[in-house]
GROMACS .gro file of C-alpha atoms in nm:
model
  469
    1MET     CA    1  -0.019   0.000  -0.027
    2THR     CA    2   0.144   0.348  -0.103
    3THR     CA    3   0.197   0.570   0.178
    4ILE     CA    4   0.017   0.934   0.170
    5ARG     CA    5   0.283   1.190   0.161
    6THR     CA    6   0.124   1.570   0.180
    7ARG     CA    7   0.298   1.895   0.179
    8PHE     CA    8   0.225   2.254   0.288
    9ALA     CA    9   0.452   2.470   0.051
   10PRO     CA   10   0.458   2.839   0.153
   11SER     CA   11   0.620   3.159  -0.012
   12PRO     CA   12   0.794   3.318   0.253
   13THR     CA   13   0.682   3.646   0.114
   14GLY     CA   14   0.461   3.747   0.432
   15TYR     CA   15   0.415   3.619   0.754
   16LEU     CA   16   0.181   3.287   0.805
   17HIS     CA   17  -0.183   3.402   0.745
   18ILE     CA   18  -0.498   3.250   0.830
   19GLY     CA   19  -0.594   3.097   0.462
   20GLY     CA   20  -0.201   2.919   0.457
   21ALA     CA   21  -0.240   2.755   0.793
   22ARG     CA   22  -0.614   2.610   0.720
   23THR     CA   23  -0.430   2.444   0.405
   24ALA     CA   24  -0.134   2.358   0.661
   25LEU     CA   25  -0.410   2.185   0.884
   26PHE     CA   26  -0.613   2.014   0.558
   27ASN     CA   27  -0.261   1.842   0.443
   28TRP     CA   28  -0.179   1.817   0.835
   29LEU     CA   29  -0.543   1.628   0.921
   30PHE     CA   30  -0.556   1.395   0.621
   31ALA     CA   31  -0.154   1.286   0.647
   32ARG     CA   32  -0.247   1.178   1.011
   33ARG     CA   33  -0.557   1.059   0.908
   34ASN     CA   34  -0.386   0.767   0.675
   35GLN     CA   35  -0.050   0.723   0.885
   36GLY     CA   36   0.128   0.895   0.634
   37THR     CA   37   0.379   1.206   0.611
   38PHE     CA   38   0.320   1.546   0.615
   39ILE     CA   39   0.608   1.786   0.423
   40LEU     CA   40   0.658   2.128   0.458
   41ARG     CA   41   0.815   2.294   0.187
   42ILE     CA   42   0.913   2.636   0.182
   43GLU     CA   43   0.903   2.806  -0.167
   44ASP     CA   44   1.156   3.055  -0.175
   45THR     CA   45   1.249   3.108  -0.506
   46ASP     CA   46   1.131   3.485  -0.543
   47VAL     CA   47   1.504   3.572  -0.413
   48GLU     CA   48   1.354   3.973  -0.424
   49ARG     CA   49   1.042   3.919  -0.202
   50SER     CA   50   1.177   3.565   0.019
   51THR     CA   51   1.245   3.702   0.314
   52GLN     CA   52   1.468   3.494   0.656
   53GLU     CA   53   1.192   3.694   0.916
   54SER     CA   54   0.854   3.581   0.689
   55VAL     CA   55   1.071   3.218   0.702
   56GLN     CA   56   1.020   3.219   1.053
   57ALA     CA   57   0.734   3.374   1.125
   58ILE     CA   58   0.634   3.080   0.890
   59LEU     CA   59   0.798   2.792   1.091
   60ASP     CA   60   0.658   3.000   1.455
   61GLY     CA   61   0.255   2.979   1.333
   62LEU     CA   62   0.317   2.624   1.248
   63THR     CA   63   0.461   2.532   1.576
   64TRP     CA   64   0.235   2.725   1.811
   65LEU     CA   65  -0.085   2.534   1.592
   66GLY     CA   66   0.096   2.261   1.714
   67LEU     CA   67   0.152   2.107   1.306
   68THR     CA   68   0.466   1.923   1.340
   69TRP     CA   69   0.628   1.869   0.976
   70ASP     CA   70   0.813   1.471   0.908
   71GLU     CA   71   0.997   1.609   0.663
   72GLY     CA   72   1.205   1.928   0.604
   73PRO     CA   73   1.200   2.240   0.570
   74TYR     CA   74   1.346   2.194   0.285
   75TYR     CA   75   1.392   2.526   0.063
   76GLN     CA   76   1.382   2.526  -0.296
   77SER     CA   77   1.638   2.808  -0.329
   78ARG     CA   78   1.870   2.503  -0.248
   79ARG     CA   79   1.746   2.307  -0.506
   80LEU     CA   80   1.771   2.505  -0.789
   81GLU     CA   81   2.055   2.227  -0.959
   82LEU     CA   82   1.765   1.959  -0.927
   83TYR     CA   83   1.560   2.188  -1.163
   84GLN     CA   84   1.784   2.285  -1.389
   85ARG     CA   85   1.842   1.961  -1.455
   86HIS     CA   86   1.484   1.861  -1.575
   87VAL     CA   87   1.485   2.170  -1.794
   88GLN     CA   88   1.821   1.971  -2.004
   89GLN     CA   89   1.627   1.698  -1.913
   90LEU     CA   90   1.262   1.849  -2.110
   91LEU     CA   91   1.469   2.074  -2.365
   92GLN     CA   92   1.693   1.738  -2.480
   93ALA     CA   93   1.413   1.575  -2.512
   94GLY     CA   94   1.237   1.877  -2.779
   95LYS     CA   95   0.956   1.876  -2.518
   96ALA     CA   96   1.088   2.239  -2.411
   97TYR     CA   97   1.296   2.570  -2.640
   98ARG     CA   98   1.485   2.859  -2.606
   99CYS     CA   99   1.263   3.135  -2.638
  100TYR     CA  100   1.489   3.488  -2.761
  101CYS     CA  101   1.185   3.742  -2.774
  102SER     CA  102   1.238   4.006  -2.500
  103PRO     CA  103   1.011   4.170  -2.247
  104GLU     CA  104   0.993   4.480  -2.445
  105GLU     CA  105   0.860   4.220  -2.774
  106LEU     CA  106   0.613   4.028  -2.488
  107GLU     CA  107   0.498   4.371  -2.365
  108ALA     CA  108   0.410   4.468  -2.719
  109LYS     CA  109   0.205   4.180  -2.834
  110ARG     CA  110   0.059   4.114  -2.510
  111LYS     CA  111  -0.116   4.504  -2.566
  112GLN     CA  112  -0.224   4.417  -2.918
  113ALA     CA  113  -0.407   4.089  -2.856
  114LEU     CA  114  -0.598   4.303  -2.601
  115GLN     CA  115  -0.643   4.566  -2.812
  116GLU     CA  116  -0.791   4.303  -3.052
  117GLY     CA  117  -1.007   4.159  -2.814
  118ARG     CA  118  -0.731   3.857  -2.826
  119LYS     CA  119  -0.657   3.615  -2.511
  120PRO     CA  120  -0.314   3.775  -2.411
  121ARG     CA  121  -0.075   3.433  -2.499
  122TYR     CA  122   0.258   3.393  -2.665
  123ASP     CA  123   0.256   3.368  -3.045
  124GLY     CA  124   0.468   3.066  -3.031
  125LYS     CA  125   0.747   3.226  -3.246
  126CYS     CA  126   1.033   3.076  -3.132
  127ARG     CA  127   0.939   2.743  -3.075
  128ASP     CA  128   1.084   2.596  -3.374
  129LEU     CA  129   1.310   2.813  -3.464
  130LYS     CA  130   1.580   2.622  -3.833
  131GLU     CA  131   1.883   2.880  -3.640
  132GLU     CA  132   1.889   2.983  -3.230
  133PRO     CA  133   2.095   3.300  -3.181
  134VAL     CA  134   2.406   3.353  -3.073
  135GLY     CA  135   2.514   3.480  -2.761
  136LYS     CA  136   2.116   3.624  -2.715
  137PRO     CA  137   1.936   3.592  -2.397
  138TYR     CA  138   1.666   3.328  -2.374
  139ALA     CA  139   1.418   3.164  -2.149
  140VAL     CA  140   1.323   2.842  -2.158
  141ARG     CA  141   0.936   2.758  -2.205
  142PHE     CA  142   0.763   2.459  -2.215
  143LYS     CA  143   0.604   2.255  -2.561
  144THR     CA  144   0.229   2.264  -2.520
  145PRO     CA  145   0.053   2.096  -2.709
  146GLN     CA  146  -0.170   2.247  -2.960
  147THR     CA  147  -0.431   2.001  -2.884
  148GLY     CA  148  -0.607   1.750  -2.671
  149SER     CA  149  -0.744   1.782  -2.375
  150ILE     CA  150  -0.599   1.796  -1.981
  151HIS     CA  151  -0.907   1.624  -1.773
  152VAL     CA  152  -0.850   1.741  -1.369
  153HIS     CA  153  -1.007   1.493  -1.120
  154ASP     CA  154  -1.056   1.654  -0.846
  155LEU     CA  155  -1.149   1.535  -0.522
  156ILE     CA  156  -1.347   1.789  -0.389
  157ARG     CA  157  -1.493   1.972  -0.716
  158GLY     CA  158  -1.521   1.687  -0.964
  159ASP     CA  159  -1.372   1.646  -1.306
  160ILE     CA  160  -1.347   1.939  -1.524
  161ILE     CA  161  -1.180   1.984  -1.868
  162TYR     CA  162  -0.940   2.208  -1.986
  163GLU     CA  163  -0.853   2.179  -2.368
  164ASN     CA  164  -0.472   2.234  -2.437
  165ALA     CA  165  -0.516   2.501  -2.727
  166GLU     CA  166  -0.635   2.782  -2.412
  167LEU     CA  167  -0.267   2.696  -2.219
  168ASP     CA  168   0.045   2.875  -2.319
  169ASP     CA  169   0.340   2.751  -2.353
  170LEU     CA  170   0.461   2.833  -2.015
  171ILE     CA  171   0.818   2.987  -1.919
  172ILE     CA  172   0.973   2.752  -1.749
  173GLN     CA  173   1.283   2.883  -1.658
  174ARG     CA  174   1.351   3.247  -1.715
  175SER     CA  175   1.601   3.433  -1.858
  176ASP     CA  176   1.854   3.452  -1.563
  177GLY     CA  177   1.837   3.085  -1.482
  178MET     CA  178   1.586   3.080  -1.251
  179PRO     CA  179   1.316   2.822  -1.290
  180THR     CA  180   0.926   2.890  -1.251
  181TYR     CA  181   0.707   2.811  -0.987
  182ASN     CA  182   0.451   2.558  -1.183
  183PHE     CA  183   0.795   2.399  -1.256
  184CYS     CA  184   0.946   2.358  -0.963
  185VAL     CA  185   0.652   2.227  -0.804
  186VAL     CA  186   0.589   1.948  -1.000
  187VAL     CA  187   1.006   1.834  -0.954
  188ASP     CA  188   0.954   1.873  -0.609
  189ASP     CA  189   0.585   1.689  -0.586
  190VAL     CA  190   0.774   1.401  -0.793
  191THR     CA  191   1.107   1.425  -0.641
  192MET     CA  192   0.947   1.419  -0.261
  193ASP     CA  193   0.692   1.177  -0.337
  194ILE     CA  194   0.399   1.390  -0.302
  195THR     CA  195   0.086   1.147  -0.315
  196HIS     CA  196  -0.182   1.404  -0.234
  197VAL     CA  197  -0.199   1.784  -0.361
  198ILE     CA  198  -0.401   1.979  -0.056
  199ARG     CA  199  -0.404   2.341  -0.169
  200GLY     CA  200  -0.621   2.665  -0.217
  201ASP     CA  201  -0.877   2.630  -0.552
  202ASP     CA  202  -0.634   2.953  -0.645
  203HIS     CA  203  -0.419   2.727  -0.756
  204LEU     CA  204  -0.715   2.551  -0.968
  205ASN     CA  205  -0.592   2.722  -1.287
  206ASN     CA  206  -0.217   2.608  -1.228
  207THR     CA  207  -0.293   2.206  -1.226
  208PRO     CA  208  -0.330   2.159  -1.592
  209ARG     CA  209  -0.025   2.361  -1.670
  210GLN     CA  210   0.113   2.094  -1.379
  211ILE     CA  211  -0.014   1.752  -1.526
  212LEU     CA  212   0.138   1.883  -1.916
  213LEU     CA  213   0.502   1.881  -1.727
  214TYR     CA  214   0.424   1.515  -1.493
  215GLU     CA  215   0.316   1.384  -1.869
  216ALA     CA  216   0.629   1.491  -2.048
  217PHE     CA  217   0.891   1.357  -1.775
  218GLY     CA  218   0.654   1.079  -1.731
  219TYR     CA  219   0.585   1.114  -1.394
  220PRO     CA  220   0.313   0.978  -1.186
  221ILE     CA  221   0.048   1.242  -1.099
  222PRO     CA  222  -0.072   1.299  -0.782
  223ARG     CA  223  -0.401   1.316  -0.676
  224PHE     CA  224  -0.503   1.688  -0.616
  225ALA     CA  225  -0.815   1.807  -0.384
  226HIS     CA  226  -0.886   2.215  -0.416
  227VAL     CA  227  -1.048   2.364  -0.093
  228PRO     CA  228  -1.266   2.690  -0.144
  229MET     CA  229  -1.154   3.046  -0.040
  230ILE     CA  230  -1.167   3.259   0.271
  231LEU     CA  231  -1.428   3.549   0.233
  232GLY     CA  232  -1.484   3.845   0.470
  233SER     CA  233  -1.848   3.867   0.603
  234ASP     CA  234  -1.911   4.071   0.272
  235LYS     CA  235  -1.772   3.781   0.070
  236THR     CA  236  -1.504   3.945  -0.040
  237ARG     CA  237  -1.184   3.779  -0.008
  238LEU     CA  238  -0.987   3.746   0.343
  239SER     CA  239  -0.819   4.017   0.424
  240LYS     CA  240  -0.675   4.334   0.645
  241ARG     CA  241  -1.031   4.500   0.700
  242HIS     CA  242  -1.221   4.181   0.861
  243GLY     CA  243  -0.975   4.145   1.102
  244ALA     CA  244  -0.618   4.021   1.155
  245THR     CA  245  -0.493   3.759   0.908
  246SER     CA  246  -0.234   3.631   1.009
  247VAL     CA  247  -0.193   3.403   1.261
  248LEU     CA  248   0.051   3.486   1.494
  249ALA     CA  249  -0.175   3.826   1.539
  250TYR     CA  250  -0.387   3.559   1.723
  251LYS     CA  251  -0.169   3.407   1.933
  252GLU     CA  252  -0.066   3.779   2.072
  253MET     CA  253  -0.387   3.830   2.105
  254GLY     CA  254  -0.448   3.607   2.361
  255TYR     CA  255  -0.665   3.333   2.172
  256LEU     CA  256  -0.583   2.955   2.227
  257PRO     CA  257  -0.373   2.775   1.974
  258GLN     CA  258  -0.631   2.474   1.994
  259ALA     CA  259  -0.921   2.726   1.942
  260LEU     CA  260  -0.764   2.845   1.612
  261VAL     CA  261  -0.763   2.537   1.519
  262ASN     CA  262  -1.083   2.417   1.584
  263TYR     CA  263  -1.222   2.697   1.394
  264LEU     CA  264  -1.006   2.704   1.086
  265VAL     CA  265  -1.095   2.303   1.034
  266ARG     CA  266  -1.467   2.372   0.991
  267LEU     CA  267  -1.378   2.655   0.791
  268GLY     CA  268  -1.491   2.495   0.506
  269TRP     CA  269  -1.518   2.103   0.632
  270ALA     CA  270  -1.838   1.984   0.815
  271TYR     CA  271  -1.942   1.633   1.055
  272GLY     CA  272  -2.270   1.621   1.051
  273ASP     CA  273  -2.419   1.957   1.307
  274GLN     CA  274  -2.024   1.915   1.541
  275GLU     CA  275  -1.859   2.228   1.631
  276ILE     CA  276  -1.613   2.165   1.913
  277PHE     CA  277  -1.387   1.885   1.815
  278SER     CA  278  -1.023   1.804   1.996
  279LEU     CA  279  -0.712   1.718   1.781
  280SER     CA  280  -0.704   1.358   1.818
  281GLU     CA  281  -1.125   1.365   1.733
  282LEU     CA  282  -1.035   1.559   1.440
  283ILE     CA  283  -0.763   1.270   1.353
  284GLU     CA  284  -1.028   1.058   1.304
  285LYS     CA  285  -1.278   1.188   1.147
  286PHE     CA  286  -1.091   1.457   0.878
  287SER     CA  287  -1.138   1.354   0.524
  288LEU     CA  288  -1.223   1.490   0.138
  289GLU     CA  289  -1.556   1.364   0.106
  290ASN     CA  290  -1.730   1.672   0.372
  291VAL     CA  291  -1.470   1.970   0.260
  292GLY     CA  292  -1.709   2.157   0.071
  293LYS     CA  293  -1.686   2.335  -0.266
  294ALA     CA  294  -1.865   2.675  -0.116
  295PRO     CA  295  -1.650   2.925   0.010
  296ALA     CA  296  -1.591   2.973   0.454
  297ILE     CA  297  -1.727   3.290   0.545
  298PHE     CA  298  -1.486   3.403   0.779
  299ASN     CA  299  -1.690   3.503   1.138
  300PRO     CA  300  -1.417   3.655   1.414
  301GLU     CA  301  -1.718   3.637   1.670
  302LYS     CA  302  -1.783   3.252   1.652
  303LEU     CA  303  -1.407   3.231   1.689
  304LEU     CA  304  -1.383   3.438   1.947
  305TRP     CA  305  -1.645   3.192   2.056
  306LEU     CA  306  -1.455   2.892   2.079
  307ASN     CA  307  -1.187   3.003   2.217
  308HIS     CA  308  -1.383   3.170   2.497
  309HIS     CA  309  -1.484   2.759   2.601
  310TYR     CA  310  -1.083   2.637   2.550
  311ILE     CA  311  -1.010   2.927   2.825
  312LYS     CA  312  -1.320   2.802   3.036
  313ALA     CA  313  -1.229   2.441   2.996
  314ALA     CA  314  -0.826   2.456   3.015
  315GLU     CA  315  -0.660   2.328   3.283
  316PRO     CA  316  -0.553   2.654   3.534
  317ALA     CA  317  -0.208   2.520   3.589
  318GLU     CA  318  -0.129   2.549   3.200
  319LEU     CA  319  -0.356   2.857   3.130
  320ALA     CA  320  -0.111   3.027   3.419
  321LYS     CA  321   0.219   2.957   3.208
  322LEU     CA  322   0.072   3.099   2.887
  323LEU     CA  323  -0.091   3.426   3.076
  324ILE     CA  324   0.269   3.500   3.214
  325PRO     CA  325   0.388   3.684   2.907
  326PHE     CA  326   0.058   3.861   2.909
  327LEU     CA  327   0.084   3.957   3.249
  328GLU     CA  328   0.483   4.017   3.166
  329LYS     CA  329   0.357   4.325   2.869
  330LYS     CA  330   0.169   4.496   3.174
  331GLY     CA  331   0.490   4.536   3.369
  332PHE     CA  332   0.393   4.268   3.640
  333LYS     CA  333   0.582   4.004   3.746
  334ALA     CA  334   0.410   3.666   3.785
  335GLN     CA  335   0.544   3.295   3.856
  336GLU     CA  336   0.438   2.984   3.755
  337GLY     CA  337   0.293   2.837   4.054
  338PRO     CA  338  -0.083   2.694   4.335
  339TRP     CA  339  -0.099   3.085   4.374
  340LEU     CA  340  -0.137   3.246   3.983
  341THR     CA  341  -0.292   2.903   3.916
  342GLN     CA  342  -0.526   3.019   4.149
  343VAL     CA  343  -0.569   3.349   4.028
  344VAL     CA  344  -0.679   3.234   3.681
  345ARG     CA  345  -0.907   2.974   3.770
  346THR     CA  346  -1.108   3.306   3.950
  347LEU     CA  347  -1.080   3.457   3.582
  348GLN     CA  348  -1.158   3.128   3.283
  349GLU     CA  349  -1.516   3.203   3.312
  350ARG     CA  350  -1.504   3.559   3.263
  351SER     CA  351  -1.260   3.574   3.019
  352LYS     CA  352  -1.246   3.538   2.582
  353THR     CA  353  -0.895   3.636   2.548
  354LEU     CA  354  -0.580   3.591   2.707
  355VAL     CA  355  -0.530   3.982   2.691
  356GLU     CA  356  -0.903   4.014   2.911
  357MET     CA  357  -0.740   3.751   3.164
  358ALA     CA  358  -0.472   3.997   3.211
  359ASP     CA  359  -0.672   4.268   3.203
  360GLN     CA  360  -0.901   4.120   3.436
  361ALA     CA  361  -0.631   4.036   3.694
  362GLU     CA  362  -0.497   4.336   3.670
  363PHE     CA  363  -0.645   4.435   4.091
  364TYR     CA  364  -0.447   4.056   4.189
  365PHE     CA  365  -0.061   4.287   4.185
  366LYS     CA  366  -0.160   4.609   4.246
  367GLU     CA  367  -0.426   4.835   4.431
  368PRO     CA  368  -0.691   4.998   4.200
  369ALA     CA  369  -0.555   5.339   4.152
  370THR     CA  370  -0.901   5.517   4.151
  371TYR     CA  371  -1.256   5.391   4.205
  372GLN     CA  372  -1.495   5.340   3.949
  373GLU     CA  373  -1.752   5.694   4.020
  374LYS     CA  374  -2.098   5.558   4.032
  375ALA     CA  375  -1.953   5.242   4.230
  376VAL     CA  376  -1.860   5.514   4.452
  377GLN     CA  377  -2.128   5.726   4.443
  378LYS     CA  378  -2.369   5.450   4.499
  379PHE     CA  379  -2.146   5.184   4.789
  380PHE     CA  380  -1.873   5.488   4.960
  381LYS     CA  381  -2.215   5.598   5.218
  382LYS     CA  382  -2.104   5.818   5.566
  383GLU     CA  383  -2.213   5.511   5.765
  384THR     CA  384  -2.043   5.265   5.567
  385ALA     CA  385  -1.676   5.378   5.670
  386GLU     CA  386  -1.801   5.257   6.012
  387VAL     CA  387  -1.874   4.916   5.916
  388LEU     CA  388  -1.617   4.854   5.708
  389SER     CA  389  -1.382   4.998   6.019
  390GLU     CA  390  -1.569   4.722   6.191
  391LEU     CA  391  -1.446   4.471   5.947
  392VAL     CA  392  -1.076   4.523   5.933
  393VAL     CA  393  -1.036   4.464   6.307
  394ALA     CA  394  -1.282   4.111   6.250
  395LEU     CA  395  -1.035   4.049   5.940
  396GLU     CA  396  -0.698   4.161   6.189
  397ARG     CA  397  -0.760   3.926   6.398
  398LEU     CA  398  -0.903   3.620   6.145
  399GLU     CA  399  -0.731   3.303   6.119
  400PRO     CA  400  -0.700   3.128   5.885
  401PHE     CA  401  -0.796   3.367   5.587
  402GLU     CA  402  -1.006   3.094   5.394
  403GLU     CA  403  -1.334   3.135   5.172
  404GLY     CA  404  -1.540   2.960   5.466
  405GLU     CA  405  -1.414   3.218   5.726
  406LEU     CA  406  -1.422   3.515   5.550
  407GLU     CA  407  -1.837   3.448   5.479
  408LYS     CA  408  -1.869   3.366   5.838
  409VAL     CA  409  -1.731   3.722   5.914
  410PHE     CA  410  -1.940   3.890   5.687
  411ARG     CA  411  -2.255   3.728   5.745
  412SER     CA  412  -2.176   3.757   6.163
  413ILE     CA  413  -2.111   4.212   6.070
  414VAL     CA  414  -2.440   4.158   5.865
  415ASP     CA  415  -2.681   4.074   6.097
  416ARG     CA  416  -2.595   4.176   6.431
  417LYS     CA  417  -2.600   4.568   6.208
  418GLY     CA  418  -2.970   4.465   5.999
  419LEU     CA  419  -2.749   4.470   5.663
  420LYS     CA  420  -2.783   4.372   5.343
  421LEU     CA  421  -2.496   4.099   5.281
  422ALA     CA  422  -2.415   4.381   4.883
  423GLU     CA  423  -2.462   4.638   5.217
  424VAL     CA  424  -2.136   4.535   5.297
  425ALA     CA  425  -1.994   4.297   5.010
  426GLN     CA  426  -1.992   4.579   4.716
  427PRO     CA  427  -1.757   4.811   4.912
  428VAL     CA  428  -1.504   4.534   5.005
  429ARG     CA  429  -1.502   4.403   4.653
  430ILE     CA  430  -1.454   4.806   4.511
  431ALA     CA  431  -1.189   4.889   4.777
  432LEU     CA  432  -1.013   4.538   4.632
  433THR     CA  433  -1.045   4.571   4.289
  434GLY     CA  434  -1.164   4.950   4.156
  435GLY     CA  435  -1.543   4.782   4.062
  436THR     CA  436  -1.847   4.647   4.220
  437ALA     CA  437  -1.810   4.296   3.863
  438SER     CA  438  -1.465   4.059   3.957
  439PRO     CA  439  -1.443   3.731   4.054
  440GLY     CA  440  -1.606   3.571   4.443
  441LEU     CA  441  -1.540   3.776   4.678
  442PHE     CA  442  -1.465   3.592   4.917
  443GLU     CA  443  -1.247   3.369   4.657
  444ILE     CA  444  -1.061   3.690   4.573
  445MET     CA  445  -0.965   3.844   4.940
  446ALA     CA  446  -0.820   3.442   4.989
  447ILE     CA  447  -0.604   3.479   4.674
  448LEU     CA  448  -0.504   3.875   4.780
  449GLY     CA  449  -0.403   3.779   5.159
  450LYS     CA  450  -0.489   3.901   5.493
  451GLU     CA  451  -0.191   4.197   5.475
  452GLN     CA  452  -0.349   4.331   5.118
  453VAL     CA  453  -0.693   4.315   5.171
  454LEU     CA  454  -0.646   4.489   5.495
  455LYS     CA  455  -0.465   4.744   5.355
  456ARG     CA  456  -0.685   4.851   5.060
  457ILE     CA  457  -1.012   4.862   5.296
  458ARG     CA  458  -0.862   5.075   5.499
  459ARG     CA  459  -0.747   5.309   5.249
  460ALA     CA  460  -1.104   5.295   5.070
  461VAL     CA  461  -1.190   5.366   5.470
  462GLU     CA  462  -1.049   5.670   5.474
  463SER     CA  463  -1.135   5.777   5.136
  464MET     CA  464  -1.481   5.770   5.246
  465LYS     CA  465  -1.415   5.974   5.564
  466GLN     CA  466  -1.215   6.227   5.338
  467ALA     CA  467  -1.569   6.219   5.095
  468HIS     CA  468  -1.780   6.279   5.405
  469ASN     CA  469  -1.605   6.527   5.632
   0.00000   0.00000   0.00000
């Protein structure tokens, strides 16, 4: 039985974007589902636009998503000799030819074709030259058959027929000696034994040209699967105006990789009505048969909902590790351990991203600089200062300083004073956090500890006294 071999082959001319990440994910899942091999290839023959920074961003993005590759990364820029050997092979077989037409000539022919309402294409001037000029620069073109058709059987889109007469004589090597994209792809996929080419449907029109090259070499043709585009909410191609498109931007925005993976797989693939999948479930259930033909619509709100789900379901200790960089960005020193894990546990239900969680955790690391004005007007009354002063005395004596014991102290005071719990709890909450919305009061008091709680309540009492003098 043939081993399934898939590949992800990005060009390092920018970051790893959402569309590329989904293509990588589909290839990775298909390989894992079939006990196959997932290969990473960097298509960096565009020397002017390719950068090492982009390469690193692609590697970092895939690693963060957990899409580990089995082979590679292979770099096209290091395989030029291999491509040149294959160009010579076609020249010697009479299946390619040298084209001496200058860029100016080709541009003039293109303009003329457009003016005459014809499809711009090479007119074959150099296809059957009897004598070739000496010392003149040349590109190498593939001799596309002028009759017949190419039958593409696509695993997602079905059967598509292309007439050879509609195809140009493809340049396979430029005049500077660099091979072109469509040629490199074929040589790479053959020499890397790729069995399935899974890619975006913007590559569909390249497929007949590539099949002709496979046939010219006598190589086996892989199976093709072209996945639909990802569009924004306005049904136009996904771009920055629809929100972040870089995978690592979502990392910086506090998204969890498993949430993004889960969201990406549902952009074009479905398994009944199920929305949430673990990675092991995806490997078990993924198939190309369930990839749709229609474009997928990117919905940031759905992604945020999924991220909230994964934050709520995460182990607090693991989440605490991930939260540390976000806290440090806010200037807080934080380290792994039971205390930070407790902090995270109080915030999981309330936080949709790690950025939100770091924002909401602020009061654990520093006293509130100010109190919410409406909260002060409602709860910081003259008589409240007296009640909180009594509370301070009771808390000073309290041991252990734990949730259950803290609640008893509060209940005792409100019963003795004939107050509602909120009349004491809310002013304390404001004193500790700066506002009226926070995790459970007794939880946060226990986490903050006696010293910090007393300090903050005393400060609030002073604030009340000054306001009502």
